[in-house]
Short mmCIF file of C-alpha atoms in Angstrom, two decimals:
data_model
loop_
_atom_site.label_atom_id
_atom_site.label_comp_id
_atom_site.label_asym_id
_atom_site.label_seq_id
_atom_site.Cartn_x
_atom_site.Cartn_y
_atom_site.Cartn_z
CA MET A 1 80.69 48.88 93.10
CA ALA A 2 81.21 48.56 96.83
CA LYS A 3 79.16 50.91 98.93
CA GLY A 4 81.38 53.39 100.71
CA LYS A 5 81.05 55.51 103.79
CA THR A 6 80.53 59.27 103.81
CA ALA A 7 82.63 61.36 106.17
CA THR A 8 83.12 65.04 106.89
CA VAL A 9 86.74 66.17 106.85
CA PHE A 10 88.60 69.48 106.75
CA PHE A 11 91.19 70.37 104.11
CA CYS A 12 93.81 73.12 104.08
CA GLN A 13 93.28 75.16 100.92
CA ASN A 14 96.97 76.05 100.83
CA CYS A 15 98.73 72.68 101.13
CA GLY A 16 95.93 70.08 101.12
CA TYR A 17 96.52 68.92 104.72
CA GLU A 18 93.59 66.74 105.88
CA SER A 19 92.11 66.82 109.39
CA SER A 20 89.06 65.36 111.08
CA LYS A 21 88.35 68.68 112.81
CA TRP A 22 88.73 72.36 112.07
CA MET A 23 92.01 74.02 113.06
CA GLY A 24 92.92 77.67 113.22
CA GLN A 25 96.46 77.06 111.96
CA CYS A 26 97.47 74.35 109.52
CA PRO A 27 100.14 72.03 111.02
CA GLY A 28 101.52 71.40 107.53
CA CYS A 29 102.13 74.87 106.11
CA ARG A 30 101.44 77.07 109.20
CA GLU A 31 98.81 79.07 107.31
CA TRP A 32 96.02 80.63 109.39
CA ASN A 33 92.28 80.18 108.67
CA SER A 34 92.88 78.01 105.61
CA PHE A 35 90.73 74.97 106.56
CA VAL A 36 87.47 74.29 104.71
CA GLU A 37 84.88 71.63 105.46
CA GLU A 38 84.04 69.02 102.82
CA THR A 39 82.05 65.81 102.64
CA VAL A 40 83.95 62.97 100.99
CA SER A 41 83.09 59.39 100.13
CA LYS A 42 85.44 56.61 101.14
CA THR A 43 84.38 54.40 98.21
CA PRO A 44 87.23 52.08 97.16
CA HIS A 45 88.15 52.23 93.51
CA ALA A 46 90.81 50.67 91.31
CA GLY A 47 93.77 52.75 90.20
CA VAL A 48 93.87 54.13 86.69
CA ALA A 49 97.40 52.87 86.11
CA ALA A 50 96.34 49.30 86.78
CA ALA A 51 93.29 49.68 84.54
CA SER A 52 95.41 51.08 81.71
CA SER A 53 97.72 48.09 81.73
CA GLY A 54 94.93 45.53 82.07
CA LYS A 55 96.35 44.21 85.36
CA ARG A 56 94.56 44.06 88.68
CA GLY A 57 96.75 44.39 91.71
CA GLY A 58 99.93 43.51 89.83
CA ALA A 59 103.16 45.21 90.87
CA ALA A 60 105.20 47.08 88.28
CA ALA A 61 108.63 45.67 87.49
CA PRO A 62 111.61 47.96 88.17
CA SER A 63 114.00 49.00 85.39
CA VAL A 64 117.77 49.38 85.35
CA LEU A 65 118.53 53.11 85.31
CA SER A 66 121.70 52.78 83.23
CA GLU A 67 119.78 50.94 80.50
CA ILE A 68 117.13 53.63 80.06
CA SER A 69 117.81 55.66 76.91
CA ILE A 70 116.76 59.25 76.32
CA ARG A 71 116.09 60.32 72.76
CA GLU A 72 115.68 63.84 71.47
CA GLU A 73 112.49 62.66 69.76
CA ASP A 74 110.92 62.22 73.19
CA LYS A 75 110.37 66.00 73.19
CA LEU A 76 107.57 66.99 70.87
CA SER A 77 107.81 70.49 69.39
CA THR A 78 104.65 72.56 69.74
CA GLY A 79 105.46 74.62 66.67
CA ILE A 80 105.56 77.75 68.87
CA GLY A 81 109.18 78.67 69.62
CA GLU A 82 108.45 80.79 72.69
CA LEU A 83 106.44 77.99 74.31
CA ASP A 84 109.09 75.40 73.47
CA ARG A 85 111.68 77.64 75.14
CA VAL A 86 109.67 77.79 78.38
CA LEU A 87 108.94 74.05 78.31
CA GLY A 88 112.63 73.25 77.98
CA GLY A 89 112.69 72.29 74.30
CA GLY A 90 109.21 70.86 73.77
CA ILE A 91 106.55 68.60 75.25
CA VAL A 92 107.93 65.57 77.10
CA GLN A 93 106.02 62.34 76.56
CA GLY A 94 103.92 61.41 79.60
CA SER A 95 104.32 64.82 81.24
CA LEU A 96 101.64 66.74 83.18
CA THR A 97 101.71 70.51 82.71
CA LEU A 98 99.67 73.08 84.63
CA VAL A 99 98.90 76.40 82.90
CA GLY A 100 97.60 79.14 85.20
CA GLY A 101 96.62 82.75 84.67
CA ASP A 102 93.94 85.40 85.16
CA PRO A 103 90.58 85.01 83.40
CA GLY A 104 90.73 86.25 79.82
CA ILE A 105 94.54 86.32 79.70
CA GLY A 106 94.71 83.80 76.81
CA LYS A 107 95.31 80.35 78.34
CA SER A 108 92.66 78.57 76.29
CA THR A 109 93.66 80.44 73.12
CA LEU A 110 97.31 79.42 73.49
CA LEU A 111 96.49 75.76 74.09
CA LEU A 112 94.05 75.74 71.19
CA GLN A 113 96.82 77.10 68.97
CA VAL A 114 99.14 74.36 70.25
CA CYS A 115 96.50 71.75 69.39
CA ARG A 116 96.17 73.20 65.89
CA ARG A 117 99.94 73.16 65.24
CA LEU A 118 100.28 69.59 66.54
CA SER A 119 97.27 68.29 64.59
CA CYS A 120 98.61 69.89 61.40
CA GLY A 121 101.85 68.04 62.04
CA GLY A 122 100.06 64.68 62.08
CA HIS A 123 99.79 64.27 65.85
CA LYS A 124 96.53 63.16 67.42
CA VAL A 125 95.25 65.72 69.92
CA LEU A 126 92.24 65.66 72.26
CA TYR A 127 90.86 68.94 73.63
CA ILE A 128 88.52 68.42 76.59
CA SER A 129 86.45 71.38 77.77
CA GLY A 130 84.32 71.53 80.88
CA GLU A 131 83.45 75.20 80.55
CA GLU A 132 82.37 75.77 76.94
CA SER A 133 80.13 74.01 74.44
CA GLN A 134 81.41 72.64 71.15
CA THR A 135 79.82 75.56 69.28
CA GLN A 136 81.58 78.13 71.48
CA ILE A 137 84.95 76.46 70.98
CA LYS A 138 84.34 76.23 67.23
CA MET A 139 83.61 79.96 67.06
CA ARG A 140 86.87 80.70 68.86
CA ALA A 141 88.84 78.20 66.77
CA ASP A 142 87.67 79.60 63.42
CA ARG A 143 89.76 82.76 63.86
CA LEU A 144 92.90 80.70 64.52
CA GLY A 145 92.87 78.86 61.20
CA ALA A 146 91.90 75.48 59.76
CA PHE A 147 92.01 72.30 61.84
CA THR A 148 92.71 68.77 60.60
CA PRO A 149 90.76 65.58 61.50
CA GLN A 150 93.57 64.77 63.96
CA MET A 151 92.10 67.41 66.29
CA LEU A 152 89.38 65.89 68.50
CA LEU A 153 87.02 67.84 70.73
CA LEU A 154 85.16 66.56 73.81
CA CYS A 155 82.90 68.52 76.17
CA GLU A 156 82.85 66.45 79.35
CA THR A 157 83.41 66.90 83.09
CA ARG A 158 83.22 63.28 84.34
CA LEU A 159 86.66 61.77 84.72
CA ASP A 160 85.35 58.24 84.17
CA GLY A 161 84.09 59.23 80.73
CA ILE A 162 87.31 61.09 79.94
CA THR A 163 89.38 58.05 80.90
CA GLU A 164 87.35 55.83 78.54
CA VAL A 165 87.77 58.25 75.62
CA ILE A 166 91.55 58.51 76.17
CA ARG A 167 91.80 54.71 76.33
CA GLU A 168 89.87 54.29 73.08
CA GLN A 169 91.33 57.20 71.04
CA LYS A 170 94.94 56.99 72.32
CA PRO A 171 95.85 60.66 71.64
CA GLU A 172 99.40 61.96 71.99
CA VAL A 173 98.40 65.21 73.73
CA VAL A 174 95.37 65.93 75.92
CA VAL A 175 94.22 69.39 77.07
CA ILE A 176 91.93 69.69 80.12
CA ASP A 177 90.13 73.05 80.32
CA SER A 178 89.83 73.43 83.26
CA ILE A 179 90.80 71.30 86.26
CA GLN A 180 88.29 73.15 88.48
CA THR A 181 85.40 71.75 86.39
CA MET A 182 86.47 68.09 86.46
CA TYR A 183 84.35 65.75 88.57
CA ASN A 184 85.31 62.38 90.08
CA GLU A 185 82.20 60.39 90.99
CA ASN A 186 84.07 58.56 93.78
CA VAL A 187 84.46 61.87 95.65
CA SER A 188 81.22 63.39 96.90
CA ALA A 189 82.55 66.95 97.13
CA ALA A 190 81.54 69.63 94.64
CA PRO A 191 83.64 70.32 91.49
CA GLY A 192 86.39 72.85 92.19
CA SER A 193 86.71 71.86 95.85
CA VAL A 194 90.05 70.91 97.39
CA SER A 195 89.39 67.18 97.39
CA GLN A 196 87.98 67.15 93.83
CA VAL A 197 90.93 69.10 92.39
CA ARG A 198 93.43 66.92 94.21
CA GLU A 199 91.80 63.62 93.25
CA SER A 200 91.18 64.69 89.67
CA THR A 201 94.80 65.73 89.23
CA GLY A 202 95.94 62.43 90.71
CA ILE A 203 93.91 60.47 88.14
CA LEU A 204 95.20 62.64 85.28
CA LEU A 205 98.75 62.07 86.53
CA GLN A 206 98.21 58.30 86.43
CA LEU A 207 96.73 58.62 82.94
CA ALA A 208 99.76 60.58 81.72
CA LYS A 209 102.28 58.11 83.11
CA GLY A 210 100.25 54.96 82.37
CA PHE A 211 99.35 55.75 78.74
CA GLY A 212 102.38 57.94 77.92
CA VAL A 213 100.06 60.84 77.10
CA SER A 214 101.18 64.45 77.52
CA VAL A 215 98.47 66.27 79.49
CA PHE A 216 97.95 70.03 79.80
CA ILE A 217 95.56 71.21 82.50
CA VAL A 218 94.27 74.76 82.81
CA GLY A 219 94.00 76.17 86.33
CA HIS A 220 92.21 79.32 87.41
CA VAL A 221 94.05 81.66 89.77
CA THR A 222 92.94 83.33 92.99
CA LYS A 223 93.10 87.05 93.74
CA GLU A 224 96.57 86.46 95.25
CA GLY A 225 97.77 85.21 91.85
CA THR A 226 98.15 81.51 92.75
CA VAL A 227 96.32 78.57 91.19
CA ALA A 228 92.99 77.95 92.90
CA GLY A 229 92.79 74.73 94.88
CA PRO A 230 95.31 72.98 97.14
CA ARG A 231 98.97 73.93 96.91
CA VAL A 232 99.77 70.26 96.49
CA LEU A 233 98.44 70.60 92.92
CA GLU A 234 101.65 72.37 91.88
CA HIS A 235 103.75 69.66 93.54
CA MET A 236 102.00 66.85 91.65
CA VAL A 237 102.54 68.19 88.13
CA ASP A 238 105.81 68.18 86.18
CA THR A 239 105.64 71.75 84.88
CA VAL A 240 103.85 74.89 86.08
CA LEU A 241 103.42 77.79 83.64
CA TYR A 242 101.91 81.16 84.51
CA PHE A 243 100.47 83.64 82.06
CA GLU A 244 101.17 87.23 83.14
CA GLY A 245 100.21 90.62 81.81
CA ASP A 246 97.28 92.97 81.63
CA ARG A 247 94.43 91.34 79.75
CA HIS A 248 93.40 94.79 78.45
CA ALA A 249 96.83 95.24 76.83
CA SER A 250 98.24 93.31 73.87
CA TYR A 251 101.33 91.79 75.53
CA ARG A 252 101.41 88.45 77.35
CA ILE A 253 104.30 86.85 79.23
CA LEU A 254 104.45 83.10 79.80
CA ARG A 255 106.71 82.23 82.73
CA GLY A 256 107.81 78.81 83.93
CA VAL A 257 107.83 78.62 87.73
CA LYS A 258 108.44 74.87 87.91
CA ASN A 259 109.94 72.60 85.28
CA ARG A 260 111.37 69.12 85.78
CA PHE A 261 112.68 69.08 82.22
CA GLY A 262 114.25 72.54 81.85
CA SER A 263 115.06 75.91 83.37
CA THR A 264 112.54 77.70 85.59
CA ASN A 265 113.83 81.15 84.60
CA GLU A 266 112.74 81.16 80.96
CA ILE A 267 109.93 83.37 79.71
CA GLY A 268 107.98 83.53 76.47
CA VAL A 269 106.63 86.82 75.14
CA PHE A 270 103.44 86.90 73.11
CA GLU A 271 101.22 89.55 71.59
CA MET A 272 97.45 89.10 71.48
CA ARG A 273 96.07 89.80 68.02
CA GLU A 274 92.84 89.12 66.17
CA GLN A 275 94.18 85.77 64.90
CA GLY A 276 95.29 84.70 68.39
CA LEU A 277 98.61 84.87 70.21
CA GLU A 278 101.72 85.58 68.13
CA GLU A 279 105.32 85.19 69.22
CA VAL A 280 107.45 88.26 69.88
CA GLN A 281 110.81 87.33 68.37
CA ASN A 282 112.76 90.35 69.66
CA ALA A 283 111.43 90.79 73.18
CA SER A 284 113.89 93.56 74.11
CA GLU A 285 112.86 95.75 71.19
CA TYR A 286 109.21 95.09 72.01
CA MET A 287 109.67 96.08 75.67
CA LEU A 288 111.37 99.35 74.71
CA ASN A 289 108.75 100.28 72.14
CA GLY A 290 107.40 103.80 72.80
CA ARG A 291 110.21 104.75 75.17
CA PRO A 292 110.38 108.54 75.68
CA GLU A 293 113.55 110.43 74.79
CA ASN A 294 115.15 113.21 76.85
CA ALA A 295 112.84 112.45 79.78
CA SER A 296 114.16 112.46 83.33
CA GLY A 297 113.71 109.37 85.47
CA SER A 298 114.02 106.93 82.55
CA VAL A 299 116.86 104.45 82.05
CA VAL A 300 117.32 101.10 80.30
CA ALA A 301 118.60 98.09 82.26
CA CYS A 302 119.33 94.50 81.25
CA THR A 303 118.04 91.43 83.04
CA MET A 304 118.45 87.73 82.29
CA GLU A 305 115.42 85.48 81.94
CA GLY A 306 116.99 82.05 81.78
CA THR A 307 119.39 82.16 78.83
CA ARG A 308 117.78 85.23 77.26
CA PRO A 309 118.98 88.79 77.92
CA LEU A 310 116.05 91.19 78.14
CA LEU A 311 116.27 94.99 77.99
CA VAL A 312 113.62 96.83 79.99
CA GLU A 313 112.92 100.47 80.70
CA ILE A 314 112.89 101.56 84.35
CA GLN A 315 111.00 104.73 85.16
CA ALA A 316 111.15 106.68 88.41
CA LEU A 317 109.19 109.73 89.54
CA VAL A 318 110.66 111.49 92.58
CA CYS A 319 109.11 114.62 94.04
CA GLN A 320 108.77 116.42 97.36
CA SER A 321 106.08 114.93 99.55
CA SER A 322 103.18 117.00 100.86
CA PHE A 323 102.47 114.45 103.60
CA GLY A 324 104.19 113.67 106.88
CA ILE A 325 105.15 110.21 105.69
CA PRO A 326 106.43 110.08 102.07
CA ARG A 327 104.69 107.68 99.74
CA ARG A 328 106.62 104.93 97.99
CA GLN A 329 105.14 102.72 95.27
CA THR A 330 106.59 100.15 92.87
CA THR A 331 105.22 98.29 89.86
CA GLY A 332 107.02 95.28 88.43
CA THR A 333 109.78 95.03 91.05
CA ASP A 334 110.23 94.43 94.77
CA PHE A 335 108.97 97.28 96.96
CA ASN A 336 111.41 96.56 99.80
CA ARG A 337 114.35 96.42 97.39
CA VAL A 338 113.57 99.95 96.14
CA ASN A 339 113.39 101.24 99.72
CA LEU A 340 116.76 99.61 100.43
CA LEU A 341 118.39 101.25 97.41
CA MET A 342 117.01 104.66 98.41
CA ALA A 343 118.47 104.16 101.89
CA VAL A 344 121.86 103.33 100.35
CA LEU A 345 121.74 106.55 98.31
CA GLU A 346 121.01 108.58 101.42
CA LYS A 347 123.64 106.96 103.62
CA ARG A 348 126.51 106.47 101.16
CA SER A 349 126.05 109.44 98.81
CA GLY A 350 124.21 112.04 100.86
CA ILE A 351 121.20 112.23 98.52
CA GLN A 352 118.31 113.51 100.64
CA LEU A 353 115.35 111.32 99.71
CA ALA A 354 113.68 110.99 103.12
CA SER A 355 111.13 113.71 102.36
CA CYS A 356 110.39 112.63 98.79
CA ASP A 357 107.63 110.55 97.28
CA ALA A 358 109.04 107.90 94.94
CA TYR A 359 107.28 105.86 92.26
CA VAL A 360 109.23 103.18 90.37
CA ASN A 361 107.82 101.35 87.36
CA ILE A 362 109.12 98.55 85.11
CA THR A 363 107.41 99.20 81.78
CA GLY A 364 105.94 96.43 79.64
CA GLY A 365 104.02 94.71 82.43
CA ILE A 366 106.90 92.39 83.30
CA LYS A 367 107.92 91.53 86.88
CA ILE A 368 111.65 91.49 87.59
CA LEU A 369 113.27 90.48 90.88
CA GLU A 370 116.86 89.99 89.66
CA PRO A 371 119.36 92.15 91.62
CA ALA A 372 121.13 93.05 88.34
CA ILE A 373 118.60 95.84 87.75
CA ASP A 374 119.67 97.59 90.99
CA LEU A 375 121.99 99.96 89.12
CA GLY A 376 119.22 100.84 86.68
CA ILE A 377 116.82 101.62 89.54
CA VAL A 378 119.44 103.80 91.22
CA LEU A 379 120.08 105.74 88.00
CA ALA A 380 116.35 106.20 87.39
CA ILE A 381 115.82 107.52 90.95
CA LEU A 382 118.78 109.90 90.67
CA SER A 383 117.62 111.12 87.26
CA GLY A 384 114.11 111.74 88.57
CA PHE A 385 115.39 113.44 91.73
CA LYS A 386 117.79 115.76 89.88
CA ASN A 387 115.34 116.20 86.97
CA ARG A 388 118.13 115.50 84.49
CA ALA A 389 117.66 113.20 81.52
CA LEU A 390 120.25 110.51 80.85
CA PRO A 391 121.62 109.86 77.35
CA PRO A 392 119.09 107.81 75.33
CA LYS A 393 121.80 105.35 74.21
CA LEU A 394 122.90 104.54 77.78
CA ILE A 395 122.28 101.20 79.47
CA ALA A 396 123.26 99.99 82.94
CA PHE A 397 123.21 96.80 84.99
CA GLY A 398 124.78 95.68 88.28
CA GLU A 399 123.88 94.68 91.82
CA VAL A 400 124.15 97.33 94.55
CA GLY A 401 125.23 96.30 98.05
CA LEU A 402 124.50 97.93 101.39
CA SER A 403 127.92 99.55 101.43
CA GLY A 404 127.19 101.27 98.15
CA GLU A 405 129.43 98.94 96.15
CA VAL A 406 128.44 97.75 92.68
CA ARG A 407 128.79 93.99 92.55
CA ALA A 408 129.28 91.60 89.63
CA VAL A 409 126.40 89.88 87.82
CA SER A 410 126.31 86.71 85.78
CA MET A 411 126.43 86.53 81.96
CA ALA A 412 127.63 90.14 81.61
CA ARG A 413 128.96 89.63 78.07
CA GLN A 414 125.58 88.39 76.81
CA ARG A 415 123.89 91.47 78.29
CA VAL A 416 126.33 93.79 76.52
CA ALA A 417 125.87 91.91 73.23
CA GLU A 418 122.09 92.40 73.46
CA ALA A 419 122.54 96.13 74.12
CA GLU A 420 124.92 96.47 71.17
CA LYS A 421 122.48 94.63 68.90
CA LEU A 422 119.78 97.23 69.68
CA GLY A 423 122.06 100.19 69.00
CA PHE A 424 123.14 101.31 72.48
CA GLU A 425 126.45 103.14 72.64
CA THR A 426 127.42 103.25 76.34
CA CYS A 427 127.07 100.50 78.95
CA ILE A 428 127.68 101.07 82.68
CA VAL A 429 128.72 97.78 84.30
CA PRO A 430 130.38 96.63 87.56
CA PHE A 431 134.13 97.27 87.42
CA VAL A 432 134.97 93.57 87.89
CA CYS A 433 133.04 92.75 84.68
CA VAL A 434 134.78 95.32 82.46
CA GLU A 435 137.37 93.01 80.87
CA ASP A 436 134.82 90.31 80.12
CA CYS A 437 132.39 92.83 78.61
CA ARG A 438 135.00 94.47 76.35
CA ARG A 439 135.75 91.24 74.49
CA ASN A 440 134.42 91.50 70.95
CA SER A 441 132.36 94.52 71.96
CA GLY A 442 132.01 97.65 69.85
CA ILE A 443 130.32 99.91 72.42
CA GLU A 444 131.82 101.99 75.23
CA ILE A 445 132.10 100.05 78.50
CA VAL A 446 132.21 102.12 81.70
CA GLY A 447 133.14 100.27 84.88
CA VAL A 448 132.00 101.58 88.28
CA ARG A 449 132.96 100.38 91.76
CA THR A 450 130.47 102.31 93.91
CA VAL A 451 127.24 104.26 93.66
CA GLN A 452 129.26 107.46 94.05
CA ASP A 453 131.20 106.56 90.88
CA VAL A 454 127.87 106.33 89.04
CA ILE A 455 126.83 109.76 90.32
CA ASP A 456 130.16 111.32 89.31
CA ARG A 457 130.02 109.68 85.87
CA CYS A 458 126.42 110.59 84.98
CA PHE A 459 125.66 113.69 87.04
CA GLY A 460 129.05 115.15 87.86
#
């Protein structure tokens, strides 16, 4: 191997920008104080793609785009419907998927369950762990069920060794747990550093494309909720999945934030049990479980997560403030959006909220930013302010504008159908969506044009 030179460089932890000196602000992403110093080796090494094909320095031949065929078999089902939904129908051959989430949220458990389902289906799977021993993984796997000989386990952190095993075993799916523990001997930085994570991901990407292997990599997250390492990591992979939820609670939400093969709005809902993660088939019913009846400040709204309508309970607690500046707090939705809606209520309807503390919560641990829940937030705030409970079989959705108007939302009929399926009797919708919602609907549809119409209808 040729002897390389060692150099000290600075990397931006946010975008991976490289500089020979420290900078206060990154020229690439304009982030402040994001540069870290690392020592890297400039040792030349052959590409993995060339090694996988047995060619040295040979150029790849281009293909005619119109002659490339796409078969449905190219997507491999994981055997877990909620995960297949988020992935866009299944695992695409040669894809690189990043799974991020808080420690203890269930990332390794989910991927181990995927390996078990695939191995039972006759597919060769290789699980590579850099954090646990084989005995530790075996103890965790025993509670998930029996594994077949198609499931292979490797405890290794050196990428050179991992590459050799993949070349020899030729698995269909490879799981790397985790990317922060992988080590490339051609880079002299420590495992988990910016340069190691970037280089390791680059090699895994070449392995996935060169061998046609589907690779899952686990990434730890920072306290801000993003995957640790350079931001360029998310740009290199094909799919980015995030596990959300409180690890002390039983629910888990898998959300796709990037997907080159499907929608980025889909979510999968899981429940953590003794035997591992189990799918929640009816997510709306699960989210409304334990909802109080005849309680003020509580209303059900409908949001769309990809193609799935999801009913969630919005709670609001509004009371007179004992401080000079009222306190406002939100959980599961945008703080500034709630302040905007309270300002609309004050200006357009004369509801005096300036001296009130307000706390808004989306139950179930889910985060929703869709404007369609505006009407639900408004109703919850009004119910909490007036201390009057809304009918338990009432549901509402619609976007609220700055003029107090209630604007149309997409897929209104699907939202109404989901509400009817769960036994709701009255649905408050934007007036322009009334005709579409009444088609083949057996529940009462109430159309409103403004926030004042909502107040007159529910509190008049």
